[in-house]
Amino acid sequence: MAIIVDRDTRLVVQGITGREGSFHATRNLRYGTNVVAGVTPGKGGESVEGIPVFDTVADAVAEREPNTAMVFVPARFAADAMYEAVDAGIETVICITEGIPAHDMLRVYNYVRPLGVTLIGPNSPSVLSPGKAHVGTIPAEIFSEGPIGLVSRSGTLTYQIGHELTQQGVGQSTIVGIGG
Protein backbone atom coordinates (compact mmCIF):
# COMPACT_ATOMS: atom_id res chain seq x y z
CA MET A 1 0.00 0.00 0.00
CA ALA A 2 1.56 3.26 -1.14
CA ILE A 3 1.39 6.34 1.07
CA ILE A 4 2.03 10.05 0.37
CA VAL A 5 2.70 9.61 -3.39
CA ASP A 6 1.03 7.19 -5.80
CA ARG A 7 -0.51 7.04 -9.27
CA ASP A 8 -2.88 9.91 -8.31
CA THR A 9 0.03 12.27 -7.59
CA ARG A 10 -0.01 15.39 -9.77
CA LEU A 11 3.32 17.11 -9.18
CA VAL A 12 4.33 20.76 -9.44
CA VAL A 13 8.06 21.44 -9.13
CA GLN A 14 8.99 24.75 -7.54
CA GLY A 15 12.37 25.79 -8.92
CA ILE A 16 12.06 23.67 -12.05
CA THR A 17 14.26 25.89 -14.23
CA GLY A 18 17.30 25.59 -11.96
CA ARG A 19 19.99 23.01 -12.71
CA GLU A 20 19.00 20.57 -9.95
CA GLY A 21 15.26 21.23 -10.22
CA SER A 22 15.14 20.52 -13.95
CA PHE A 23 17.41 17.48 -13.68
CA HIS A 24 15.35 15.78 -10.98
CA ALA A 25 11.96 16.89 -12.33
CA THR A 26 12.75 15.22 -15.64
CA ARG A 27 14.03 12.08 -13.85
CA ASN A 28 10.77 11.93 -11.87
CA LEU A 29 8.82 12.41 -15.12
CA ARG A 30 10.74 9.61 -16.85
CA TYR A 31 10.07 7.34 -13.87
CA GLY A 32 6.35 7.74 -14.56
CA THR A 33 5.39 10.43 -12.06
CA ASN A 34 2.69 12.75 -13.38
CA VAL A 35 4.70 16.00 -13.37
CA VAL A 36 2.04 18.48 -14.47
CA ALA A 37 3.77 21.84 -13.93
CA GLY A 38 6.80 23.75 -12.80
CA VAL A 39 7.12 27.14 -11.14
CA THR A 40 9.85 29.74 -11.44
CA PRO A 41 8.88 33.39 -10.97
CA GLY A 42 9.53 35.36 -14.15
CA LYS A 43 9.76 32.27 -16.36
CA GLY A 44 6.07 31.58 -16.89
CA GLY A 45 5.32 30.43 -20.43
CA GLU A 46 8.54 28.45 -20.77
CA SER A 47 8.73 24.66 -20.54
CA VAL A 48 11.18 22.06 -19.31
CA GLU A 49 11.04 18.76 -21.26
CA GLY A 50 7.42 19.54 -22.12
CA ILE A 51 6.47 20.46 -18.55
CA PRO A 52 4.82 23.92 -18.60
CA VAL A 53 6.40 26.54 -16.33
CA PHE A 54 4.29 29.09 -14.44
CA ASP A 55 5.18 32.24 -12.51
CA THR A 56 3.23 31.17 -9.39
CA VAL A 57 1.89 28.00 -7.82
CA ALA A 58 -1.60 29.53 -7.89
CA ASP A 59 -1.35 29.86 -11.70
CA ALA A 60 -0.17 26.24 -11.96
CA VAL A 61 -3.02 25.04 -9.72
CA ALA A 62 -5.62 26.97 -11.72
CA GLU A 63 -4.50 25.48 -15.02
CA ARG A 64 -2.93 22.08 -14.23
CA GLU A 65 -4.48 21.01 -10.86
CA PRO A 66 -1.40 19.63 -9.05
CA ASN A 67 -1.92 18.11 -5.58
CA THR A 68 1.75 17.71 -4.58
CA ALA A 69 4.66 20.16 -4.63
CA MET A 70 8.37 19.43 -4.71
CA VAL A 71 10.35 22.39 -3.38
CA PHE A 72 13.70 22.77 -5.12
CA VAL A 73 14.53 26.42 -4.43
CA PRO A 74 17.44 28.04 -2.56
CA ALA A 75 17.20 27.87 1.22
CA ARG A 76 16.52 31.58 1.66
CA PHE A 77 13.35 31.27 -0.48
CA ALA A 78 12.20 27.79 0.57
CA ALA A 79 9.90 28.75 3.46
CA ASP A 80 8.09 31.25 1.22
CA ALA A 81 7.81 28.57 -1.48
CA MET A 82 6.16 26.20 1.00
CA TYR A 83 3.71 28.91 2.13
CA GLU A 84 2.93 29.66 -1.51
CA ALA A 85 2.20 26.00 -2.28
CA VAL A 86 -0.05 25.56 0.75
CA ASP A 87 -1.90 28.84 0.11
CA ALA A 88 -2.54 27.69 -3.47
CA GLY A 89 -4.24 24.53 -2.19
CA ILE A 90 -1.45 21.94 -2.46
CA GLU A 91 -2.10 19.05 -0.05
CA THR A 92 1.39 17.47 0.05
CA VAL A 93 4.65 19.41 0.15
CA ILE A 94 7.98 17.61 -0.19
CA CYS A 95 10.91 19.92 0.47
CA ILE A 96 14.22 18.78 -1.01
CA THR A 97 16.05 22.01 -0.12
CA GLU A 98 18.64 21.74 2.64
CA GLY A 99 20.07 24.43 4.89
CA ILE A 100 16.77 26.11 5.76
CA PRO A 101 17.02 27.87 9.15
CA ALA A 102 15.27 25.89 11.90
CA HIS A 103 13.17 28.88 12.95
CA ASP A 104 11.84 29.23 9.40
CA MET A 105 10.75 25.60 9.48
CA LEU A 106 9.12 25.99 12.90
CA ARG A 107 6.98 28.77 11.46
CA VAL A 108 6.14 26.72 8.36
CA TYR A 109 5.26 23.67 10.46
CA ASN A 110 2.97 25.67 12.74
CA TYR A 111 1.29 27.19 9.68
CA VAL A 112 0.64 23.94 7.79
CA ARG A 113 -0.19 21.60 10.67
CA PRO A 114 -3.72 22.87 11.39
CA LEU A 115 -4.47 22.84 7.65
CA GLY A 116 -3.90 19.08 7.39
CA VAL A 117 -1.11 19.46 4.82
CA THR A 118 1.42 16.64 4.63
CA LEU A 119 4.89 18.19 4.90
CA ILE A 120 8.01 16.09 4.29
CA GLY A 121 11.44 17.65 4.78
CA PRO A 122 13.30 19.87 4.52
CA ASN A 123 16.39 18.08 3.28
CA SER A 124 14.29 15.15 2.10
CA PRO A 125 15.98 12.97 -0.49
CA SER A 126 12.65 11.67 -1.82
CA VAL A 127 9.31 10.07 -1.34
CA LEU A 128 9.01 7.07 -3.63
CA SER A 129 6.29 4.49 -4.13
CA PRO A 130 8.02 2.01 -6.47
CA GLY A 131 6.18 1.51 -9.73
CA LYS A 132 3.79 4.36 -8.94
CA ALA A 133 5.45 7.75 -8.32
CA HIS A 134 8.76 9.30 -7.37
CA VAL A 135 9.17 12.81 -5.95
CA GLY A 136 12.80 13.65 -5.22
CA THR A 137 16.39 12.74 -5.89
CA ILE A 138 17.10 9.15 -4.85
CA PRO A 139 17.89 6.63 -7.61
CA ALA A 140 14.44 5.07 -7.96
CA GLU A 141 15.65 2.27 -10.22
CA ILE A 142 17.30 0.40 -7.32
CA PHE A 143 13.98 -0.11 -5.53
CA SER A 144 11.20 -2.58 -6.32
CA GLU A 145 7.49 -2.88 -5.56
CA GLY A 146 6.49 -4.84 -2.49
CA PRO A 147 5.04 -4.81 1.02
CA ILE A 148 7.76 -3.11 3.11
CA GLY A 149 7.61 0.58 4.08
CA LEU A 150 10.89 2.37 4.69
CA VAL A 151 11.33 5.67 6.58
CA SER A 152 14.76 7.20 7.03
CA ARG A 153 16.55 10.43 7.93
CA SER A 154 19.60 9.51 5.86
CA GLY A 155 19.52 9.61 2.08
CA THR A 156 22.51 7.32 1.66
CA LEU A 157 21.25 4.73 4.14
CA THR A 158 17.86 4.84 2.43
CA TYR A 159 19.51 3.84 -0.87
CA GLN A 160 21.57 1.14 0.83
CA ILE A 161 18.70 -0.46 2.75
CA GLY A 162 16.31 -0.29 -0.20
CA HIS A 163 18.87 -1.79 -2.55
CA GLU A 164 19.69 -4.62 -0.14
CA LEU A 165 15.98 -5.38 0.38
CA THR A 166 15.48 -5.45 -3.39
CA GLN A 167 18.50 -7.78 -3.85
CA GLN A 168 16.92 -10.14 -1.32
CA GLY A 169 13.63 -10.11 -3.24
CA VAL A 170 11.82 -7.91 -0.71
CA GLY A 171 10.10 -4.98 -2.41
CA GLN A 172 8.92 -1.73 -0.88
CA SER A 173 5.52 -0.04 -0.77
CA THR A 174 6.80 3.49 -0.04
CA ILE A 175 10.17 4.97 0.83
CA VAL A 176 9.99 8.23 2.80
CA GLY A 177 13.15 10.27 3.28
CA ILE A 178 12.03 12.56 6.09
CA GLY A 179 15.13 14.76 5.93
CA GLY A 180 17.99 15.29 8.33
PDB file of C-alpha atoms in Angstrom:
ATOM      1  CA  MET A   1       0.000   0.000   0.000  1.00  0.00           C
ATOM      2  CA  ALA A   2       1.562   3.261  -1.137  1.00  0.00           C
ATOM      3  CA  ILE A   3       1.392   6.344   1.069  1.00  0.00           C
ATOM      4  CA  ILE A   4       2.029  10.053   0.369  1.00  0.00           C
ATOM      5  CA  VAL A   5       2.696   9.608  -3.390  1.00  0.00           C
ATOM      6  CA  ASP A   6       1.032   7.195  -5.796  1.00  0.00           C
ATOM      7  CA  ARG A   7      -0.511   7.043  -9.267  1.00  0.00           C
ATOM      8  CA  ASP A   8      -2.876   9.907  -8.312  1.00  0.00           C
ATOM      9  CA  THR A   9       0.035  12.265  -7.588  1.00  0.00           C
ATOM     10  CA  ARG A  10      -0.010  15.390  -9.769  1.00  0.00           C
ATOM     11  CA  LEU A  11       3.318  17.113  -9.179  1.00  0.00           C
ATOM     12  CA  VAL A  12       4.330  20.763  -9.435  1.00  0.00           C
ATOM     13  CA  VAL A  13       8.063  21.435  -9.133  1.00  0.00           C
ATOM     14  CA  GLN A  14       8.989  24.746  -7.542  1.00  0.00           C
ATOM     15  CA  GLY A  15      12.371  25.792  -8.916  1.00  0.00           C
ATOM     16  CA  ILE A  16      12.059  23.671 -12.048  1.00  0.00           C
ATOM     17  CA  THR A  17      14.255  25.889 -14.227  1.00  0.00           C
ATOM     18  CA  GLY A  18      17.305  25.590 -11.962  1.00  0.00           C
ATOM     19  CA  ARG A  19      19.987  23.011 -12.709  1.00  0.00           C
ATOM     20  CA  GLU A  20      18.999  20.573  -9.952  1.00  0.00           C
ATOM     21  CA  GLY A  21      15.257  21.226 -10.221  1.00  0.00           C
ATOM     22  CA  SER A  22      15.135  20.524 -13.950  1.00  0.00           C
ATOM     23  CA  PHE A  23      17.408  17.476 -13.683  1.00  0.00           C
ATOM     24  CA  HIS A  24      15.345  15.784 -10.981  1.00  0.00           C
ATOM     25  CA  ALA A  25      11.956  16.893 -12.331  1.00  0.00           C
ATOM     26  CA  THR A  26      12.745  15.216 -15.639  1.00  0.00           C
ATOM     27  CA  ARG A  27      14.028  12.081 -13.853  1.00  0.00           C
ATOM     28  CA  ASN A  28      10.769  11.933 -11.871  1.00  0.00           C
ATOM     29  CA  LEU A  29       8.824  12.405 -15.120  1.00  0.00           C
ATOM     30  CA  ARG A  30      10.740   9.605 -16.848  1.00  0.00           C
ATOM     31  CA  TYR A  31      10.072   7.344 -13.870  1.00  0.00           C
ATOM     32  CA  GLY A  32       6.352   7.744 -14.560  1.00  0.00           C
ATOM     33  CA  THR A  33       5.385  10.429 -12.061  1.00  0.00           C
ATOM     34  CA  ASN A  34       2.691  12.747 -13.380  1.00  0.00           C
ATOM     35  CA  VAL A  35       4.702  15.999 -13.369  1.00  0.00           C
ATOM     36  CA  VAL A  36       2.043  18.484 -14.473  1.00  0.00           C
ATOM     37  CA  ALA A  37       3.768  21.835 -13.926  1.00  0.00           C
ATOM     38  CA  GLY A  38       6.797  23.749 -12.795  1.00  0.00           C
ATOM     39  CA  VAL A  39       7.120  27.139 -11.144  1.00  0.00           C
ATOM     40  CA  THR A  40       9.854  29.737 -11.443  1.00  0.00           C
ATOM     41  CA  PRO A  41       8.885  33.392 -10.971  1.00  0.00           C
ATOM     42  CA  GLY A  42       9.529  35.362 -14.150  1.00  0.00           C
ATOM     43  CA  LYS A  43       9.765  32.269 -16.359  1.00  0.00           C
ATOM     44  CA  GLY A  44       6.065  31.580 -16.893  1.00  0.00           C
ATOM     45  CA  GLY A  45       5.323  30.430 -20.429  1.00  0.00           C
ATOM     46  CA  GLU A  46       8.542  28.452 -20.772  1.00  0.00           C
ATOM     47  CA  SER A  47       8.732  24.663 -20.543  1.00  0.00           C
ATOM     48  CA  VAL A  48      11.178  22.056 -19.307  1.00  0.00           C
ATOM     49  CA  GLU A  49      11.042  18.756 -21.255  1.00  0.00           C
ATOM     50  CA  GLY A  50       7.419  19.536 -22.124  1.00  0.00           C
ATOM     51  CA  ILE A  51       6.475  20.463 -18.551  1.00  0.00           C
ATOM     52  CA  PRO A  52       4.825  23.916 -18.599  1.00  0.00           C
ATOM     53  CA  VAL A  53       6.399  26.541 -16.333  1.00  0.00           C
ATOM     54  CA  PHE A  54       4.290  29.092 -14.444  1.00  0.00           C
ATOM     55  CA  ASP A  55       5.181  32.243 -12.508  1.00  0.00           C
ATOM     56  CA  THR A  56       3.225  31.173  -9.395  1.00  0.00           C
ATOM     57  CA  VAL A  57       1.893  28.005  -7.825  1.00  0.00           C
ATOM     58  CA  ALA A  58      -1.602  29.532  -7.891  1.00  0.00           C
ATOM     59  CA  ASP A  59      -1.347  29.863 -11.698  1.00  0.00           C
ATOM     60  CA  ALA A  60      -0.172  26.244 -11.962  1.00  0.00           C
ATOM     61  CA  VAL A  61      -3.022  25.040  -9.721  1.00  0.00           C
ATOM     62  CA  ALA A  62      -5.619  26.971 -11.721  1.00  0.00           C
ATOM     63  CA  GLU A  63      -4.499  25.484 -15.020  1.00  0.00           C
ATOM     64  CA  ARG A  64      -2.934  22.079 -14.235  1.00  0.00           C
ATOM     65  CA  GLU A  65      -4.478  21.015 -10.858  1.00  0.00           C
ATOM     66  CA  PRO A  66      -1.404  19.626  -9.051  1.00  0.00           C
ATOM     67  CA  ASN A  67      -1.916  18.115  -5.584  1.00  0.00           C
ATOM     68  CA  THR A  68       1.745  17.710  -4.582  1.00  0.00           C
ATOM     69  CA  ALA A  69       4.664  20.156  -4.629  1.00  0.00           C
ATOM     70  CA  MET A  70       8.371  19.429  -4.710  1.00  0.00           C
ATOM     71  CA  VAL A  71      10.354  22.386  -3.376  1.00  0.00           C
ATOM     72  CA  PHE A  72      13.696  22.768  -5.117  1.00  0.00           C
ATOM     73  CA  VAL A  73      14.525  26.417  -4.434  1.00  0.00           C
ATOM     74  CA  PRO A  74      17.443  28.036  -2.565  1.00  0.00           C
ATOM     75  CA  ALA A  75      17.200  27.865   1.222  1.00  0.00           C
ATOM     76  CA  ARG A  76      16.518  31.578   1.659  1.00  0.00           C
ATOM     77  CA  PHE A  77      13.351  31.270  -0.477  1.00  0.00           C
ATOM     78  CA  ALA A  78      12.199  27.791   0.566  1.00  0.00           C
ATOM     79  CA  ALA A  79       9.899  28.755   3.457  1.00  0.00           C
ATOM     80  CA  ASP A  80       8.087  31.246   1.224  1.00  0.00           C
ATOM     81  CA  ALA A  81       7.810  28.571  -1.480  1.00  0.00           C
ATOM     82  CA  MET A  82       6.160  26.202   1.004  1.00  0.00           C
ATOM     83  CA  TYR A  83       3.711  28.908   2.133  1.00  0.00           C
ATOM     84  CA  GLU A  84       2.927  29.656  -1.506  1.00  0.00           C
ATOM     85  CA  ALA A  85       2.200  25.997  -2.278  1.00  0.00           C
ATOM     86  CA  VAL A  86      -0.050  25.558   0.749  1.00  0.00           C
ATOM     87  CA  ASP A  87      -1.897  28.836   0.109  1.00  0.00           C
ATOM     88  CA  ALA A  88      -2.544  27.689  -3.472  1.00  0.00           C
ATOM     89  CA  GLY A  89      -4.241  24.528  -2.193  1.00  0.00           C
ATOM     90  CA  ILE A  90      -1.450  21.943  -2.463  1.00  0.00           C
ATOM     91  CA  GLU A  91      -2.100  19.045  -0.052  1.00  0.00           C
ATOM     92  CA  THR A  92       1.386  17.474   0.053  1.00  0.00           C
ATOM     93  CA  VAL A  93       4.653  19.412   0.147  1.00  0.00           C
ATOM     94  CA  ILE A  94       7.980  17.609  -0.193  1.00  0.00           C
ATOM     95  CA  CYS A  95      10.906  19.920   0.469  1.00  0.00           C
ATOM     96  CA  ILE A  96      14.219  18.783  -1.007  1.00  0.00           C
ATOM     97  CA  THR A  97      16.052  22.011  -0.117  1.00  0.00           C
ATOM     98  CA  GLU A  98      18.636  21.735   2.641  1.00  0.00           C
ATOM     99  CA  GLY A  99      20.068  24.433   4.893  1.00  0.00           C
ATOM    100  CA  ILE A 100      16.767  26.109   5.761  1.00  0.00           C
ATOM    101  CA  PRO A 101      17.016  27.873   9.146  1.00  0.00           C
ATOM    102  CA  ALA A 102      15.273  25.886  11.902  1.00  0.00           C
ATOM    103  CA  HIS A 103      13.171  28.875  12.950  1.00  0.00           C
ATOM    104  CA  ASP A 104      11.840  29.230   9.402  1.00  0.00           C
ATOM    105  CA  MET A 105      10.748  25.597   9.480  1.00  0.00           C
ATOM    106  CA  LEU A 106       9.122  25.989  12.898  1.00  0.00           C
ATOM    107  CA  ARG A 107       6.975  28.774  11.462  1.00  0.00           C
ATOM    108  CA  VAL A 108       6.136  26.724   8.363  1.00  0.00           C
ATOM    109  CA  TYR A 109       5.260  23.665  10.457  1.00  0.00           C
ATOM    110  CA  ASN A 110       2.973  25.671  12.740  1.00  0.00           C
ATOM    111  CA  TYR A 111       1.291  27.192   9.681  1.00  0.00           C
ATOM    112  CA  VAL A 112       0.636  23.945   7.786  1.00  0.00           C
ATOM    113  CA  ARG A 113      -0.189  21.602  10.674  1.00  0.00           C
ATOM    114  CA  PRO A 114      -3.724  22.875  11.393  1.00  0.00           C
ATOM    115  CA  LEU A 115      -4.470  22.836   7.654  1.00  0.00           C
ATOM    116  CA  GLY A 116      -3.899  19.080   7.394  1.00  0.00           C
ATOM    117  CA  VAL A 117      -1.113  19.457   4.825  1.00  0.00           C
ATOM    118  CA  THR A 118       1.420  16.641   4.627  1.00  0.00           C
ATOM    119  CA  LEU A 119       4.894  18.188   4.899  1.00  0.00           C
ATOM    120  CA  ILE A 120       8.010  16.085   4.291  1.00  0.00           C
ATOM    121  CA  GLY A 121      11.441  17.651   4.783  1.00  0.00           C
ATOM    122  CA  PRO A 122      13.305  19.873   4.524  1.00  0.00           C
ATOM    123  CA  ASN A 123      16.386  18.079   3.276  1.00  0.00           C
ATOM    124  CA  SER A 124      14.286  15.151   2.104  1.00  0.00           C
ATOM    125  CA  PRO A 125      15.984  12.967  -0.495  1.00  0.00           C
ATOM    126  CA  SER A 126      12.647  11.668  -1.822  1.00  0.00           C
ATOM    127  CA  VAL A 127       9.309  10.068  -1.338  1.00  0.00           C
ATOM    128  CA  LEU A 128       9.010   7.066  -3.626  1.00  0.00           C
ATOM    129  CA  SER A 129       6.286   4.490  -4.128  1.00  0.00           C
ATOM    130  CA  PRO A 130       8.017   2.006  -6.467  1.00  0.00           C
ATOM    131  CA  GLY A 131       6.182   1.506  -9.734  1.00  0.00           C
ATOM    132  CA  LYS A 132       3.788   4.364  -8.945  1.00  0.00           C
ATOM    133  CA  ALA A 133       5.450   7.748  -8.321  1.00  0.00           C
ATOM    134  CA  HIS A 134       8.764   9.305  -7.374  1.00  0.00           C
ATOM    135  CA  VAL A 135       9.172  12.808  -5.953  1.00  0.00           C
ATOM    136  CA  GLY A 136      12.798  13.646  -5.223  1.00  0.00           C
ATOM    137  CA  THR A 137      16.390  12.738  -5.886  1.00  0.00           C
ATOM    138  CA  ILE A 138      17.102   9.149  -4.846  1.00  0.00           C
ATOM    139  CA  PRO A 139      17.892   6.631  -7.610  1.00  0.00           C
ATOM    140  CA  ALA A 140      14.445   5.067  -7.961  1.00  0.00           C
ATOM    141  CA  GLU A 141      15.646   2.273 -10.223  1.00  0.00           C
ATOM    142  CA  ILE A 142      17.303   0.398  -7.322  1.00  0.00           C
ATOM    143  CA  PHE A 143      13.980  -0.114  -5.526  1.00  0.00           C
ATOM    144  CA  SER A 144      11.203  -2.577  -6.320  1.00  0.00           C
ATOM    145  CA  GLU A 145       7.493  -2.875  -5.561  1.00  0.00           C
ATOM    146  CA  GLY A 146       6.486  -4.844  -2.494  1.00  0.00           C
ATOM    147  CA  PRO A 147       5.044  -4.808   1.022  1.00  0.00           C
ATOM    148  CA  ILE A 148       7.765  -3.105   3.105  1.00  0.00           C
ATOM    149  CA  GLY A 149       7.609   0.581   4.076  1.00  0.00           C
ATOM    150  CA  LEU A 150      10.891   2.374   4.691  1.00  0.00           C
ATOM    151  CA  VAL A 151      11.332   5.669   6.575  1.00  0.00           C
ATOM    152  CA  SER A 152      14.760   7.200   7.025  1.00  0.00           C
ATOM    153  CA  ARG A 153      16.549  10.433   7.932  1.00  0.00           C
ATOM    154  CA  SER A 154      19.601   9.509   5.861  1.00  0.00           C
ATOM    155  CA  GLY A 155      19.522   9.614   2.084  1.00  0.00           C
ATOM    156  CA  THR A 156      22.505   7.320   1.658  1.00  0.00           C
ATOM    157  CA  LEU A 157      21.252   4.730   4.137  1.00  0.00           C
ATOM    158  CA  THR A 158      17.862   4.837   2.428  1.00  0.00           C
ATOM    159  CA  TYR A 159      19.507   3.841  -0.875  1.00  0.00           C
ATOM    160  CA  GLN A 160      21.567   1.143   0.834  1.00  0.00           C
ATOM    161  CA  ILE A 161      18.698  -0.459   2.753  1.00  0.00           C
ATOM    162  CA  GLY A 162      16.307  -0.290  -0.203  1.00  0.00           C
ATOM    163  CA  HIS A 163      18.874  -1.794  -2.546  1.00  0.00           C
ATOM    164  CA  GLU A 164      19.687  -4.622  -0.136  1.00  0.00           C
ATOM    165  CA  LEU A 165      15.979  -5.376   0.380  1.00  0.00           C
ATOM    166  CA  THR A 166      15.482  -5.452  -3.387  1.00  0.00           C
ATOM    167  CA  GLN A 167      18.501  -7.775  -3.846  1.00  0.00           C
ATOM    168  CA  GLN A 168      16.920 -10.144  -1.318  1.00  0.00           C
ATOM    169  CA  GLY A 169      13.625 -10.105  -3.237  1.00  0.00           C
ATOM    170  CA  VAL A 170      11.820  -7.913  -0.709  1.00  0.00           C
ATOM    171  CA  GLY A 171      10.103  -4.976  -2.409  1.00  0.00           C
ATOM    172  CA  GLN A 172       8.923  -1.732  -0.882  1.00  0.00           C
ATOM    173  CA  SER A 173       5.523  -0.043  -0.765  1.00  0.00           C
ATOM    174  CA  THR A 174       6.798   3.492  -0.045  1.00  0.00           C
ATOM    175  CA  ILE A 175      10.165   4.972   0.830  1.00  0.00           C
ATOM    176  CA  VAL A 176       9.990   8.231   2.804  1.00  0.00           C
ATOM    177  CA  GLY A 177      13.147  10.268   3.285  1.00  0.00           C
ATOM    178  CA  ILE A 178      12.034  12.565   6.092  1.00  0.00           C
ATOM    179  CA  GLY A 179      15.130  14.759   5.929  1.00  0.00           C
ATOM    180  CA  GLY A 180      17.992  15.288   8.326  1.00  0.00           C
TER     181      GLY A 180
END
